Tab-separated table of C-alpha atoms in Angstrom:
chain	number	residue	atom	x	y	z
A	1	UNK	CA	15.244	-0.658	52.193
A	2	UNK	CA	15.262	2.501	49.964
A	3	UNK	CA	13.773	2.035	46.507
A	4	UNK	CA	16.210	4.202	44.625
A	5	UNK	CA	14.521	3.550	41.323
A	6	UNK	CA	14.063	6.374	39.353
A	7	UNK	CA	9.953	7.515	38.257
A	8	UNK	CA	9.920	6.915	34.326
A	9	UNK	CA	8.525	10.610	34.104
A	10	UNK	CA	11.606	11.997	35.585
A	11	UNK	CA	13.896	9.960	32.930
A	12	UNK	CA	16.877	12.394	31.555
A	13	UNK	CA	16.168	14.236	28.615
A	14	UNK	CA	19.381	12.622	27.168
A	15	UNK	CA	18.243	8.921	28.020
A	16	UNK	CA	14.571	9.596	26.077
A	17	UNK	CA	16.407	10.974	23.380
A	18	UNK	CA	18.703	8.132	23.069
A	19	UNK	CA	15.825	5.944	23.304
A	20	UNK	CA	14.083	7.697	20.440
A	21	UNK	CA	17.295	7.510	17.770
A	22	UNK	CA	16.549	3.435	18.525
A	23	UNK	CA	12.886	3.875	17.330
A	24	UNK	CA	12.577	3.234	13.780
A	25	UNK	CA	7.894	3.347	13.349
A	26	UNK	CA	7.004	6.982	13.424
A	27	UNK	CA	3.733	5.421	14.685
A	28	UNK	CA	6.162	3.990	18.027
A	29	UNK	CA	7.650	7.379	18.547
A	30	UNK	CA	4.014	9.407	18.315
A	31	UNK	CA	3.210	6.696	20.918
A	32	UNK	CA	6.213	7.395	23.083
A	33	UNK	CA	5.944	11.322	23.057
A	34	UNK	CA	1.925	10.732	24.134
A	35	UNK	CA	3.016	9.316	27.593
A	36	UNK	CA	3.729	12.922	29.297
A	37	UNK	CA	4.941	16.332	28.659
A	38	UNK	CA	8.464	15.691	29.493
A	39	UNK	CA	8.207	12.778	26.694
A	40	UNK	CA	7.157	15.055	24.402
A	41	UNK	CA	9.179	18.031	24.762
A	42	UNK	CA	12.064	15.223	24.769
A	43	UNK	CA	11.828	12.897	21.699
A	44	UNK	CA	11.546	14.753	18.554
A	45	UNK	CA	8.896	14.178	15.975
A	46	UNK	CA	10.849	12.691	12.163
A	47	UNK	CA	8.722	13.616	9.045
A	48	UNK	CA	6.942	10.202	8.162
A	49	UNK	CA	8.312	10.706	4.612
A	50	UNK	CA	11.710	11.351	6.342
A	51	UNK	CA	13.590	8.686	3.793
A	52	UNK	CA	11.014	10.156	0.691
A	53	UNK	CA	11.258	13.886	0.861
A	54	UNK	CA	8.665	16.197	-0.068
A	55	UNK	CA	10.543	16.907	-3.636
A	56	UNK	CA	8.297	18.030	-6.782
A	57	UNK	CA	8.770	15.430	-9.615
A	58	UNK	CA	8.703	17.361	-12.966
A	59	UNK	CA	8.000	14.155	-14.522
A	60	UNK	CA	8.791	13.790	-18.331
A	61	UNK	CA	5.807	13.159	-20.891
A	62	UNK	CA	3.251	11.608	-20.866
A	63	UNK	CA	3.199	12.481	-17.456
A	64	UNK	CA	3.403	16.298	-17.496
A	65	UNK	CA	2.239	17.820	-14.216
A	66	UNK	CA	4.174	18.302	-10.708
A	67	UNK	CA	3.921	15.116	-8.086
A	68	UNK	CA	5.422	13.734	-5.314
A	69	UNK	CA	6.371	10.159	-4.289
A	70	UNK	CA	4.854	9.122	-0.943
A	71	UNK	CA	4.889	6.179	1.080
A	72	UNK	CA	2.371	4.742	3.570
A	73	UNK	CA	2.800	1.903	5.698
A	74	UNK	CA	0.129	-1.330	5.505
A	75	UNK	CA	-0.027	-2.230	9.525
A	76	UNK	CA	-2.021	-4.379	11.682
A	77	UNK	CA	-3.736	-2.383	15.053
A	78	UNK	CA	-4.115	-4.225	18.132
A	79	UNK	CA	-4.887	-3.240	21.360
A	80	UNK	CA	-2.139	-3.392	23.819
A	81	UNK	CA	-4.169	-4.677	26.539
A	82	UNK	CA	-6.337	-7.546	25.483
A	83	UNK	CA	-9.651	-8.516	26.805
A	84	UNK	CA	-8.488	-10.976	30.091
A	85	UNK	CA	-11.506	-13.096	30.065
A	86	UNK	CA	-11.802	-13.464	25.481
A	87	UNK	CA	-10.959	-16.798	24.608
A	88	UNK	CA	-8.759	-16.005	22.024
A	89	UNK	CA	-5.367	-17.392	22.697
A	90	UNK	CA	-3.245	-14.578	20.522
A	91	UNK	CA	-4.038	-11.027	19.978
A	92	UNK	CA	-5.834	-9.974	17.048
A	93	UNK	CA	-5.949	-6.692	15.318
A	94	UNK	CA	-7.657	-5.093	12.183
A	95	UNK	CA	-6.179	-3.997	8.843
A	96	UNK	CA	-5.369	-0.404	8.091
A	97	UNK	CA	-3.341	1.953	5.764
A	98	UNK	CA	-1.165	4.625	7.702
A	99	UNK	CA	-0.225	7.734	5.916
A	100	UNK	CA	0.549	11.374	6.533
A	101	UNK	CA	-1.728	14.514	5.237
A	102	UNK	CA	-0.620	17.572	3.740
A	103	UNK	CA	-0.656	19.021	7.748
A	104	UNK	CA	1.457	16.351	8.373
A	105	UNK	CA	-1.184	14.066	10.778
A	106	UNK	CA	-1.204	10.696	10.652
A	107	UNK	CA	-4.450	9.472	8.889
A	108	UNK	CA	-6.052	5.939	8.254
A	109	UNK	CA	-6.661	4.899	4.820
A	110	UNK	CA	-8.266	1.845	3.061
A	111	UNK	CA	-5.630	-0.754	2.575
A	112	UNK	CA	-7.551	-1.906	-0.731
A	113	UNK	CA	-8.437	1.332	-2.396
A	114	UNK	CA	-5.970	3.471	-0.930
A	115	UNK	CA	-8.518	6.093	0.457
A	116	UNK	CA	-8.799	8.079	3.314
A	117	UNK	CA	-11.530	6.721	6.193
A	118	UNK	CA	-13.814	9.077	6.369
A	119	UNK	CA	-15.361	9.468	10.111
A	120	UNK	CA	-16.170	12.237	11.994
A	121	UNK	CA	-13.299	13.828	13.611
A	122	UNK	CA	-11.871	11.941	15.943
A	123	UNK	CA	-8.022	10.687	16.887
A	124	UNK	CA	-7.049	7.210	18.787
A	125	UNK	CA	-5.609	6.746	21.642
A	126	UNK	CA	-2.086	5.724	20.449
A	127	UNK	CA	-1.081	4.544	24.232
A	128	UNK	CA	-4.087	1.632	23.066
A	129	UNK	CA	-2.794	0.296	20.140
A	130	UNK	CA	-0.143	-1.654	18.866
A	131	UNK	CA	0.972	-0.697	15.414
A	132	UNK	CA	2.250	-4.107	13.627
A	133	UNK	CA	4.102	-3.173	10.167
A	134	UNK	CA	3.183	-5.445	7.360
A	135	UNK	CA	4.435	-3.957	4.395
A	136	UNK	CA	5.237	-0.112	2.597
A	137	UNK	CA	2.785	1.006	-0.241
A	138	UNK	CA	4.069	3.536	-2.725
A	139	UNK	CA	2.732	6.428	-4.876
A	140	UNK	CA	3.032	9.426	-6.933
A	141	UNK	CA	0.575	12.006	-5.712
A	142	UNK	CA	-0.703	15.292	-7.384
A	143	UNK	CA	1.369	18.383	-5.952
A	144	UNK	CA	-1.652	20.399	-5.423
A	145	UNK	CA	-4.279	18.011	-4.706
A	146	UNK	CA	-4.061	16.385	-1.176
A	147	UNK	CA	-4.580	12.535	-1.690
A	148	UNK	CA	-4.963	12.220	-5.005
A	149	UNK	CA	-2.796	9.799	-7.459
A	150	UNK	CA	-1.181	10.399	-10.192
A	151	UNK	CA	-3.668	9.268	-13.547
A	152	UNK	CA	-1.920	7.053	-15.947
A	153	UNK	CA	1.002	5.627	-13.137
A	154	UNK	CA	-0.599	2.312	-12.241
A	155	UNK	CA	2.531	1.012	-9.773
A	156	UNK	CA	5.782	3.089	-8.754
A	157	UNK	CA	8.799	2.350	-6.575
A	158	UNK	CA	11.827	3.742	-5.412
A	159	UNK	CA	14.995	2.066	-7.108
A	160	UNK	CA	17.444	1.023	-5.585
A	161	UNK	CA	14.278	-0.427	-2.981
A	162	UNK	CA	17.183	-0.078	0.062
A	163	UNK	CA	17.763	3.224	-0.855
A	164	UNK	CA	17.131	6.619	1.583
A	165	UNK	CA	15.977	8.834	-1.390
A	166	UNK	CA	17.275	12.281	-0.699
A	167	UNK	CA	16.589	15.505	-1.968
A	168	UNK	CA	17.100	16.092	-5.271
A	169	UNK	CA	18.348	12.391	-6.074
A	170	UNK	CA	15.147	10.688	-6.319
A	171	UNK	CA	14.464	7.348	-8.697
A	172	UNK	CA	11.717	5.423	-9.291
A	173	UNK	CA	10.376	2.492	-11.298
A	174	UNK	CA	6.970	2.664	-12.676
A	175	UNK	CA	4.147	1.319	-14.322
A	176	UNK	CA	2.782	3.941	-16.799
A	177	UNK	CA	0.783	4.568	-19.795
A	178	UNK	CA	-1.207	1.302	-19.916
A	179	UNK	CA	1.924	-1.180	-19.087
A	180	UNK	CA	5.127	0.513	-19.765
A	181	UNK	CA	8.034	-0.205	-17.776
A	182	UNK	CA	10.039	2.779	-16.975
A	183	UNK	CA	12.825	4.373	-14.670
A	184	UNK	CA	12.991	8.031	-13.877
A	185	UNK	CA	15.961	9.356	-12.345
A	186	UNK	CA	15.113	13.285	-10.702
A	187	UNK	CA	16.805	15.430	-13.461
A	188	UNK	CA	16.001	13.430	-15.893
A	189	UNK	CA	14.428	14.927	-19.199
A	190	UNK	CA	12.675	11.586	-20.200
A	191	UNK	CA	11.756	7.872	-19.532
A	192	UNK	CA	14.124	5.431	-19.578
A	193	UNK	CA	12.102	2.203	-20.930
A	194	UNK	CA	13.094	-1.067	-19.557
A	195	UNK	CA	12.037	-2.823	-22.000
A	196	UNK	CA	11.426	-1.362	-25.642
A	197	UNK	CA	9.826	-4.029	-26.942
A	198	UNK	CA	6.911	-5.183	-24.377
A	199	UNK	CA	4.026	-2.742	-22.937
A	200	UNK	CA	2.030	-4.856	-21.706
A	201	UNK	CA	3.780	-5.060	-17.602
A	202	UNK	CA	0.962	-5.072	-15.231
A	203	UNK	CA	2.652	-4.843	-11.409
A	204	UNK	CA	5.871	-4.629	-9.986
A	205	UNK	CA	6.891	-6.413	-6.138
A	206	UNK	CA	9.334	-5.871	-3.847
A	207	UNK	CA	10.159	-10.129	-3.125
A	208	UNK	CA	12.590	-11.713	-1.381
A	209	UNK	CA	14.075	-7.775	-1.055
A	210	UNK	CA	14.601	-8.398	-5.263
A	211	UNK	CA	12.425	-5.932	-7.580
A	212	UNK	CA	10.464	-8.293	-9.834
A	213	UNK	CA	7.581	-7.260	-12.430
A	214	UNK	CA	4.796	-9.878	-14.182
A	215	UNK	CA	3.111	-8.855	-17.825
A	216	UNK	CA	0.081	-9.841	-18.687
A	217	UNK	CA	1.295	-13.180	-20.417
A	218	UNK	CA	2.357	-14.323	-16.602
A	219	UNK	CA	6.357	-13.940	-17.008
A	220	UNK	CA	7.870	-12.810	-14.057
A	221	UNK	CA	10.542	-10.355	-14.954
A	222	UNK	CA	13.883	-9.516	-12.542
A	223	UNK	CA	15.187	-5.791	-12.400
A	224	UNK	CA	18.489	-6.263	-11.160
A	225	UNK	CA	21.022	-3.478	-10.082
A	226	UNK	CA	21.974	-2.751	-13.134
A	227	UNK	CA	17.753	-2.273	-14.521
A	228	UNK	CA	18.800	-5.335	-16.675
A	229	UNK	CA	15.390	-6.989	-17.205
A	230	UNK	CA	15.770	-10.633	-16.817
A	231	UNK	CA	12.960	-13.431	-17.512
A	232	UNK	CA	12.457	-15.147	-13.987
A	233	UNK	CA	9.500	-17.531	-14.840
A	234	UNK	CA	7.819	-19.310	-18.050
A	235	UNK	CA	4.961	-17.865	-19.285
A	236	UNK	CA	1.908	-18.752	-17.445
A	237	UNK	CA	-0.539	-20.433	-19.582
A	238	UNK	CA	-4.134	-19.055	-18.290
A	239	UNK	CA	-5.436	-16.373	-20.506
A	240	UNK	CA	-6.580	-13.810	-18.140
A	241	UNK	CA	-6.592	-10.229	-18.737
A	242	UNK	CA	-4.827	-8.784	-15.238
A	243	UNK	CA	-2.101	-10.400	-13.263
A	244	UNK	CA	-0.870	-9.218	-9.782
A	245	UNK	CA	1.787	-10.535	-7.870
A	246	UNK	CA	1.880	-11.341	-4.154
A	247	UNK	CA	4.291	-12.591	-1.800
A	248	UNK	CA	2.917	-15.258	0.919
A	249	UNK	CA	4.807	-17.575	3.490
A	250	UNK	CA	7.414	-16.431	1.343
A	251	UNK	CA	6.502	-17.884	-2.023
A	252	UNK	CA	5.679	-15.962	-5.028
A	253	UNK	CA	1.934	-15.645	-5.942
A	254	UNK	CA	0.356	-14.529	-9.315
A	255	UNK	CA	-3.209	-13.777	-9.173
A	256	UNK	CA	-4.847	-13.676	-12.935
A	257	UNK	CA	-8.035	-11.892	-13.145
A	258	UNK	CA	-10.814	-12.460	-16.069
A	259	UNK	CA	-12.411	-9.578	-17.073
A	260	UNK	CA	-15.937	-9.022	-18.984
A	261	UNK	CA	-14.112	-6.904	-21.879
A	262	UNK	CA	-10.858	-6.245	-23.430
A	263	UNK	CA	-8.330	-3.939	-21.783
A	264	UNK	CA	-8.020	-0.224	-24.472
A	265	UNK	CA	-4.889	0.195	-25.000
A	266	UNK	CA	-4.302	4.460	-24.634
A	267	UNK	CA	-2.050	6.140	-26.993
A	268	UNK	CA	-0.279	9.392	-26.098
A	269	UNK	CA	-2.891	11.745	-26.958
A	270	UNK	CA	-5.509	10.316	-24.956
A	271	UNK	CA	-3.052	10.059	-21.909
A	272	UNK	CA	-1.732	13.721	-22.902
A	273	UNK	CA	-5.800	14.776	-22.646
A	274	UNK	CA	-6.351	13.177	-19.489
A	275	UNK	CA	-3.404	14.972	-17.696
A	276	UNK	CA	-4.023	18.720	-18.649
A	277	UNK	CA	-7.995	17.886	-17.747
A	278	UNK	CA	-6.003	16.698	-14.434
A	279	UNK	CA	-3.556	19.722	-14.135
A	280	UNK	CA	-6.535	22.035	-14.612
A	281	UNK	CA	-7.472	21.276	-10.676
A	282	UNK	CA	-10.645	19.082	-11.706
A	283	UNK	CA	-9.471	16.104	-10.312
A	284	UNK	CA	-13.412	14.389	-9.855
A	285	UNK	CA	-13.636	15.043	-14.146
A	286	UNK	CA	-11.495	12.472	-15.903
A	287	UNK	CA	-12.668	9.112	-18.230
A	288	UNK	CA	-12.662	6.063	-16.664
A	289	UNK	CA	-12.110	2.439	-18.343
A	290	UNK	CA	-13.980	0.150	-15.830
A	291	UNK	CA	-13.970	-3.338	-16.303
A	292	UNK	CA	-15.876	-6.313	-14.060
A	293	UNK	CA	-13.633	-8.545	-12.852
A	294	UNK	CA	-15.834	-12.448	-13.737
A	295	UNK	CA	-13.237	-14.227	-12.598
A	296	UNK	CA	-10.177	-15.584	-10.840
A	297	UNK	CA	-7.036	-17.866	-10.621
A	298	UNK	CA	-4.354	-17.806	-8.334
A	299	UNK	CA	-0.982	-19.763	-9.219
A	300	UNK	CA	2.427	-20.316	-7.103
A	301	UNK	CA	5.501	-20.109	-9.323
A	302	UNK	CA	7.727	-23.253	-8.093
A	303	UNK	CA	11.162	-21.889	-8.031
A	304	UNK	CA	12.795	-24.874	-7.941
A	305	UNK	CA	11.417	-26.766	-10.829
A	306	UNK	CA	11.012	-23.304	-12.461
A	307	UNK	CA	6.872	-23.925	-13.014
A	308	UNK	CA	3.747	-22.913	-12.341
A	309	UNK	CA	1.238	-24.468	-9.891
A	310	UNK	CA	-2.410	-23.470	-10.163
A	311	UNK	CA	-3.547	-23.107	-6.386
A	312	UNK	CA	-7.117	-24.190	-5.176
A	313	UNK	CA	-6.806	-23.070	-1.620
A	314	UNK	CA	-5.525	-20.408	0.277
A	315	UNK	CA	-5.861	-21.936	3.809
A	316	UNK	CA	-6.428	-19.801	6.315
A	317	UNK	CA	-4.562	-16.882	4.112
A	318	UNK	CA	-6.206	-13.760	2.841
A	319	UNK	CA	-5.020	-11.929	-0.306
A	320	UNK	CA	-5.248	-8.347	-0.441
A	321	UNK	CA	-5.042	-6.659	-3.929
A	322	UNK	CA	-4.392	-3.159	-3.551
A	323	UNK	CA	-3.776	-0.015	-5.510
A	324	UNK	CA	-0.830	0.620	-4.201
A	325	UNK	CA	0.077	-2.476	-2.809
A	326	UNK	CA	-0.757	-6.309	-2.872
A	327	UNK	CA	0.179	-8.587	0.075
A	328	UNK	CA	-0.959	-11.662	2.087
A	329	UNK	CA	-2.424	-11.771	5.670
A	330	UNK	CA	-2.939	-14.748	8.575
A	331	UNK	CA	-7.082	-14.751	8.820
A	332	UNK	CA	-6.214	-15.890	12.577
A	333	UNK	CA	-4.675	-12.540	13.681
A	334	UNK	CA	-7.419	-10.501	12.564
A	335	UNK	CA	-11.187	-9.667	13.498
A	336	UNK	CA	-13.613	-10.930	11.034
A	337	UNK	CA	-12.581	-11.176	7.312
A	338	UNK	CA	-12.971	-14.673	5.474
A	339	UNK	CA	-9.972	-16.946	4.940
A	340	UNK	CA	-9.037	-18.668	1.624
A	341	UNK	CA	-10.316	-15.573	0.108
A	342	UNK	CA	-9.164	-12.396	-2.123
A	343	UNK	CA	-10.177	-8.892	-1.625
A	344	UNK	CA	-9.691	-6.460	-4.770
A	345	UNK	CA	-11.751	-3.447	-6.453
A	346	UNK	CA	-11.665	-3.157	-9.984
A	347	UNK	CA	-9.909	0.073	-10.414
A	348	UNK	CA	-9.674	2.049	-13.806
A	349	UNK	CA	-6.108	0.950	-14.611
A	350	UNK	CA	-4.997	4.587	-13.997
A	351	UNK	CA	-4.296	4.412	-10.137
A	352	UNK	CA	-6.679	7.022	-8.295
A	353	UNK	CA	-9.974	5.873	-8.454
A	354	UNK	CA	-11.184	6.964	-4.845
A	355	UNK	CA	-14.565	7.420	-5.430
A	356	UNK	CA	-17.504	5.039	-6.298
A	357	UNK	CA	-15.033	2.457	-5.367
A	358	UNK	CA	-16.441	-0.853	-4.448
A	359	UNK	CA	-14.456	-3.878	-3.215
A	360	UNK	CA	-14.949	-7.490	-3.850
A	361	UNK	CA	-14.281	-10.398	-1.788
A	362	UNK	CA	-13.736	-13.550	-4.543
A	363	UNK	CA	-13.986	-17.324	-2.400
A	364	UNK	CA	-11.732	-19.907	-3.228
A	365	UNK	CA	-13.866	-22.798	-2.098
A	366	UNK	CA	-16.473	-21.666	-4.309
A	367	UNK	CA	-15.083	-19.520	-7.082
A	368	UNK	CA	-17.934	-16.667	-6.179
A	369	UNK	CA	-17.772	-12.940	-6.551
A	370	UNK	CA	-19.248	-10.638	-3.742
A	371	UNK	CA	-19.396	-7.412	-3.041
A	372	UNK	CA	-17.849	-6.274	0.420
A	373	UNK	CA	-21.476	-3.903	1.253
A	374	UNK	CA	-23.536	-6.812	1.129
A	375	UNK	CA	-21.557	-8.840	3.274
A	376	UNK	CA	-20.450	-6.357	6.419
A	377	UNK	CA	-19.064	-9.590	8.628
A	378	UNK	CA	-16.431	-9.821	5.800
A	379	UNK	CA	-15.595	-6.500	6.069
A	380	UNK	CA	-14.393	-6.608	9.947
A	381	UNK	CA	-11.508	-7.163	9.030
A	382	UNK	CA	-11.243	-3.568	7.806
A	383	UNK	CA	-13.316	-1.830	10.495
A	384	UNK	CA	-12.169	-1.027	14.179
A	385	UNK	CA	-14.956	-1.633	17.139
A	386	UNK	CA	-16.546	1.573	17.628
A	387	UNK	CA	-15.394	1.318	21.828
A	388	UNK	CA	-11.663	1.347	20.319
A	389	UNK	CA	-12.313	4.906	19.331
A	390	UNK	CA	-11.438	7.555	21.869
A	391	UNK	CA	-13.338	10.884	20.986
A	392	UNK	CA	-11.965	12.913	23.666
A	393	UNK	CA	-8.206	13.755	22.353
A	394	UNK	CA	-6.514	12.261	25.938
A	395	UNK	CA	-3.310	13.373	24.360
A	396	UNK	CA	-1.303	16.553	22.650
A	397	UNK	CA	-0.772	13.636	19.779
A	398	UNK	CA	-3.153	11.092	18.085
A	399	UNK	CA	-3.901	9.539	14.708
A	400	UNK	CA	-6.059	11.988	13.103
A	401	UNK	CA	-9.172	10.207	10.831
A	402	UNK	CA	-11.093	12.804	9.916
């Protein structure tokens, strides 16, 4: 009997295109176009900022220089064929930060500080791996600087959170000058504050597909439709310095950091100083306001009762505090990493710190502090097995590193 099945290299230019319109992960169509030459002539490449266009932000003041809004994607990698003979009953993966360069490659950053891998040059296989999304992480980045943040913007976000930004109608909510909560519509000539009468917001989620924001007293604000700011929780009584919400299993998280010194409030000269020592193309030169994190609690807000419940254990969940983005993770579908645990840096409140970073890993069971380099098994989680690398480019298309 004939086999009159068609050879998957010979599909119809008009079938792979179809079949690319259906693939939303730019990641998934990089993937498909690696499989042959007629795949790749055939499926066309979207920018991964496609929804966020590369528009110029002539922010109002205190934020006075030229930036754009970016978005990279928090994603589990797995390889797409498992080992047959590891025990390991699902697939597991490591954690990574996907976003897109200047020369428009794909590049892996940190998922806790935000920064770019660095590695020799190298690209991965992407017929390998399995790109899992977890979760978007947003910024405003310097115009002219190529991975650097914006100093002084310590969370942004598009608003509406659904919407496709296009060009020239851009919004966002932010975070800015030490715990102002504004909204910035492209055009506009200034900040519209949220709320004139608090400045101390610390971070903003995206929960339950709801923008909510905490302050540093623990109440949870809603930002509804109308950028109404609504109180969503009672305060949270724990006296901690930094608060940073996280959604997990689908409840609502705040973690409450202590700190080993008080948090400066900035006033408008010192922020306009910082930003024309910025614009001035010395991004390395700027003042820093470290603090040590000493200390942390982590508390579930019970919706129904409309409380809060201090949390002891974390099961086999891992917290990730980010820069950019904060989010929880299954310790069983990942290599390495410890469970019931938080990983965090202590950044200098101004969103960019990319060097001399270090990240923490704080333990539940014990309450202890520890620095990531001192414990490498912890930090497995973040690192892909050096035989997942391929260093000979197999493909026209790979995810650039270097």
């Amino acid at each position: 009997m004939p086999d009159d099945r068609q050879p998957w290299i010979d599909l119809p230019k008009e079938l792979l295109e179809k079949i690319g319109e259906h693939v939303d992960s730019r990641v998934d169509i990089l993937r498909l176009r690696s499989v042959c030459t007629s795949w790749w002539s055939s499926v066309s490449l979207p920018s991964f900022d496609e929804e966020l266009p590369c528009v110029l932000l002539n922010l109002p003041f205190p934020l006075v220089i030229d930036t754009i809004l970016s978005r990279n994607l928090i994603c589990r990698i797995e390889l797409v064929h498992q080992n047959p003979n590891s025990s390991e009953s699902k697939p597991k993966g490591w954690l990574t930060q996907v976003g897109e360069s200047k020369r428009g490659k794909l590049q892996l950053l940190h998922p806790v500080s935000g920064c770019q891998i660095e590695s020799s040059s190298i690209s991965l296989n992407l017929q390998d791996f399995r790109f899992i999304e977890l979760g978007k992480a947003f910024k405003l980045k310097l115009a002219n600087a190529d991975g650097f943040s914006l100093y002084g913007v310590t969370k942004v976000v598009p608003f509406p959170i659904s919407a496709s930004c296009k060009e020239n109608n851009v919004a966002i909510l932010a975070i800015y000058e030490g715990g102002k909560l504004g909204y910035w519509e492209y055009g506009d000539t200034e900040w519209e504050l949220l709320d004139d009468c608090n400045f101390e917001y610390d971070d903003i989620i995206v929960y339950k597909s709801q923008l909510y924001a905490v302050d540093r007293s623990g109440i949870v604000w809603w930002i509804n439709s109308s950028l109404k700011v609504i109180q969503y929780s009672p305060i949270l009584y724990s006296h901690g310095s930094r608060k940073t919400l996280v959604e997990s299993c689908g409840d609502l998280y705040v973690v409450d950091r202590f700190l080993d010194g008080e948090r400066i409030q900035r006033n408008k000269n010192n922020y306009r100083e910082c930003f024309v020592l910025y614009n001035n193309d010395e991004p390395t030169h700027r003042t820093r306001m470290k603090l040590k994190t000493i200390g942390i609690r982590v508390y579930k807000l019970d919706e129904e009762w409309g409380r809060w419940e201090e949390v002891k254990s974390l099961g086999d969940r891992v917290f990730v505090l980010g820069m950019d983005c904060s989010f929880s993770i299954s310790s069983v579908e990942f290599y390495g990493g410890k469970w019931n645990s938080i990983y965090f840096t202590d950044d200098d409140e101004s969103g960019l710190s990319c060097d001399d970073i270090g990240i923490n890993v704080f333990q539940l069971e014990d309450c202890s502090i520890k620095r990531l380099e001192k414990f490498p098994e912890y930090s497995e989680i973040f690192l892909p097995p050096q035989q997942w690398i391929d260093t000979k480019q197999a493909f026209r298309e790979g995810l650039q590193i270097a």
